[in-house]
C-alpha positions as a printed Julia matrix, in Angstrom:
166×3 Matrix{Float64}:
 -31.35  -57.91   7.55
 -31.05  -58.82  11.19
 -33.78  -58.55  13.78
 -31.44  -58.3   16.75
 -31.69  -54.89  18.34
 -32.59  -53.42  21.7
 -36.31  -53.54  20.87
 -36.37  -56.95  19.22
 -37.85  -59.98  20.9
 -37.8   -63.63  20.01
 -41.52  -63.67  20.8
 -42.57  -61.04  18.24
 -43.05  -62.7   14.83
 -42.22  -60.85  11.63
 -45.53  -61.98  10.12
 -48.75  -62.03  12.18
 -49.65  -65.48  13.41
 -51.98  -66.99  16.0
 -50.15  -67.8   19.25
 -49.47  -71.48  19.87
 -50.1   -73.1   23.21
 -52.89  -74.14  25.5
 -55.89  -72.16  26.71
 -55.6   -71.11  30.34
 -59.1   -69.62  30.6
 -61.85  -68.1   28.46
 -63.74  -64.83  29.02
 -66.77  -63.18  27.44
 -65.42  -59.65  27.85
 -62.01  -58.23  26.95
 -61.87  -56.35  30.28
 -62.12  -59.67  32.16
 -59.26  -61.16  30.13
 -57.19  -58.04  30.8
 -57.95  -58.3   34.51
 -56.77  -61.95  34.51
 -53.45  -60.89  32.96
 -53.15  -58.18  35.64
 -53.7   -60.85  38.33
 -50.98  -62.99  36.75
 -48.62  -60.01  36.55
 -49.12  -59.2   40.26
 -48.28  -62.82  41.08
 -44.93  -62.49  39.24
 -46.07  -64.85  36.48
 -44.05  -64.4   33.24
 -46.82  -62.49  31.44
 -44.69  -62.11  28.3
 -45.63  -65.76  27.71
 -49.4   -64.98  27.77
 -51.51  -63.9   24.78
 -55.11  -62.73  24.67
 -56.76  -64.24  21.59
 -60.1   -62.86  20.43
 -62.33  -65.45  18.72
 -65.23  -64.93  16.32
 -64.21  -61.33  15.62
 -66.86  -59.1   14.1
 -66.94  -55.57  12.87
 -69.47  -53.48  14.81
 -70.46  -50.01  13.65
 -72.23  -48.04  16.36
 -74.27  -45.14  15.0
 -73.64  -42.04  17.11
 -76.05  -39.61  15.48
 -77.62  -38.06  12.42
 -75.5   -35.7   10.34
 -76.87  -32.27   9.51
 -75.17  -29.23   8.02
 -75.14  -27.59  11.45
 -73.54  -30.59  13.16
 -70.97  -30.99  10.38
 -70.15  -27.27  10.53
 -69.7   -27.44  14.31
 -67.48  -30.55  14.14
 -65.41  -28.97  11.35
 -65.07  -25.71  13.29
 -63.91  -27.56  16.41
 -61.31  -29.64  14.57
 -60.12  -26.54  12.7
 -59.91  -24.61  15.96
 -57.69  -27.33  17.39
 -55.38  -26.98  14.4
 -55.44  -23.19  14.83
 -54.68  -23.62  18.53
 -51.66  -25.75  17.65
 -50.42  -23.24  15.08
 -51.01  -20.39  17.55
 -48.89  -22.21  20.13
 -46.12  -22.68  17.56
 -46.22  -18.96  16.76
 -46.13  -18.17  20.47
 -43.08  -20.36  21.0
 -41.07  -19.16  18.01
 -42.05  -15.49  17.82
 -39.25  -13.35  19.26
 -41.53  -10.4   20.13
 -44.5   -11.62  22.19
 -46.24   -8.24  22.64
 -49.13   -8.88  20.2
 -49.2   -12.65  20.56
 -52.76  -12.74  21.96
 -54.16  -11.25  18.76
 -52.11  -13.61  16.6
 -53.11  -16.56  18.77
 -56.81  -15.68  18.59
 -56.61  -15.08  14.83
 -55.0   -18.51  14.29
 -57.81  -20.21  16.23
 -60.56  -18.29  14.38
 -59.01  -18.85  10.94
 -58.51  -22.55  11.71
 -62.14  -22.85  12.83
 -63.33  -21.09   9.68
 -61.35  -23.34   7.34
 -62.38  -26.45   9.29
 -66.04  -25.44   9.03
 -65.7   -24.72   5.31
 -64.0   -28.02   4.49
 -66.4   -29.99   6.69
 -69.49  -28.52   5.02
 -68.04  -28.94   1.52
 -67.12  -32.56   2.21
 -70.57  -33.29   3.62
 -72.29  -31.6    0.64
 -70.35  -33.76  -1.82
 -71.18  -36.99   0.07
 -74.71  -36.06   1.23
 -76.64  -38.88  -0.44
 -74.15  -41.57   0.55
 -73.97  -41.18   4.31
 -76.22  -39.1    6.57
 -75.06  -40.4    9.95
 -71.92  -40.5   12.07
 -70.63  -43.71  13.6
 -67.76  -45.4   15.39
 -66.32  -48.66  14.05
 -65.09  -51.34  16.46
 -63.77  -54.87  16.21
 -65.43  -57.09  18.84
 -64.83  -60.75  19.64
 -67.43  -63.09  21.09
 -64.89  -64.63  23.48
 -61.31  -64.05  24.61
 -58.89  -66.87  25.42
 -55.73  -66.56  27.52
 -53.14  -68.74  25.79
 -49.73  -69.77  27.11
 -47.17  -72.53  26.64
 -47.95  -76.05  27.85
 -45.27  -75.77  30.57
 -46.92  -72.72  32.18
 -50.63  -73.48  31.77
 -51.05  -75.27  35.12
 -49.22  -72.52  37.03
 -51.37  -69.83  35.36
 -54.58  -71.7   36.21
 -53.44  -72.11  39.82
 -52.69  -68.39  40.18
 -56.05  -67.43  38.67
 -58.07  -69.81  40.85
 -56.31  -68.7   44.04
 -56.75  -64.99  43.27
 -59.63  -63.2   45.02
 -62.53  -62.53  42.64
 -63.27  -58.92  41.76
């Protein structure tokens, strides 16, 4: 099997590996590392030779609220309504006679909301004692390094030091 196609790159490994090279600079926030790459890109630096490496990665779960039957029903109804909205749009597009489409469209949204609410409440009732809160999971690093090849590290540092600070 060959890896030579229009989307292939000699830089993209088949197995994940940590980029080799030297550290250009280190940042505490991902946004700052991203901004540094933007500065390099504006200076016509070959940014395809830069990698942002997150170090000391941790899983952070941010609790967003307490789950109740009312909140679960509302979230289920909203997600079901979105599905009903999508199905209603499909019916609108493919129905040859669009005279009663508003009723069909509205019915699809209401039925989708009803099923979403039902499945959300049933799922919550079955898992009630295991998890009574909602949360968002993130992977966060304690620092971010810009890494590039040894040949380009001095040029990258020069561009970053000469760039106006934000």
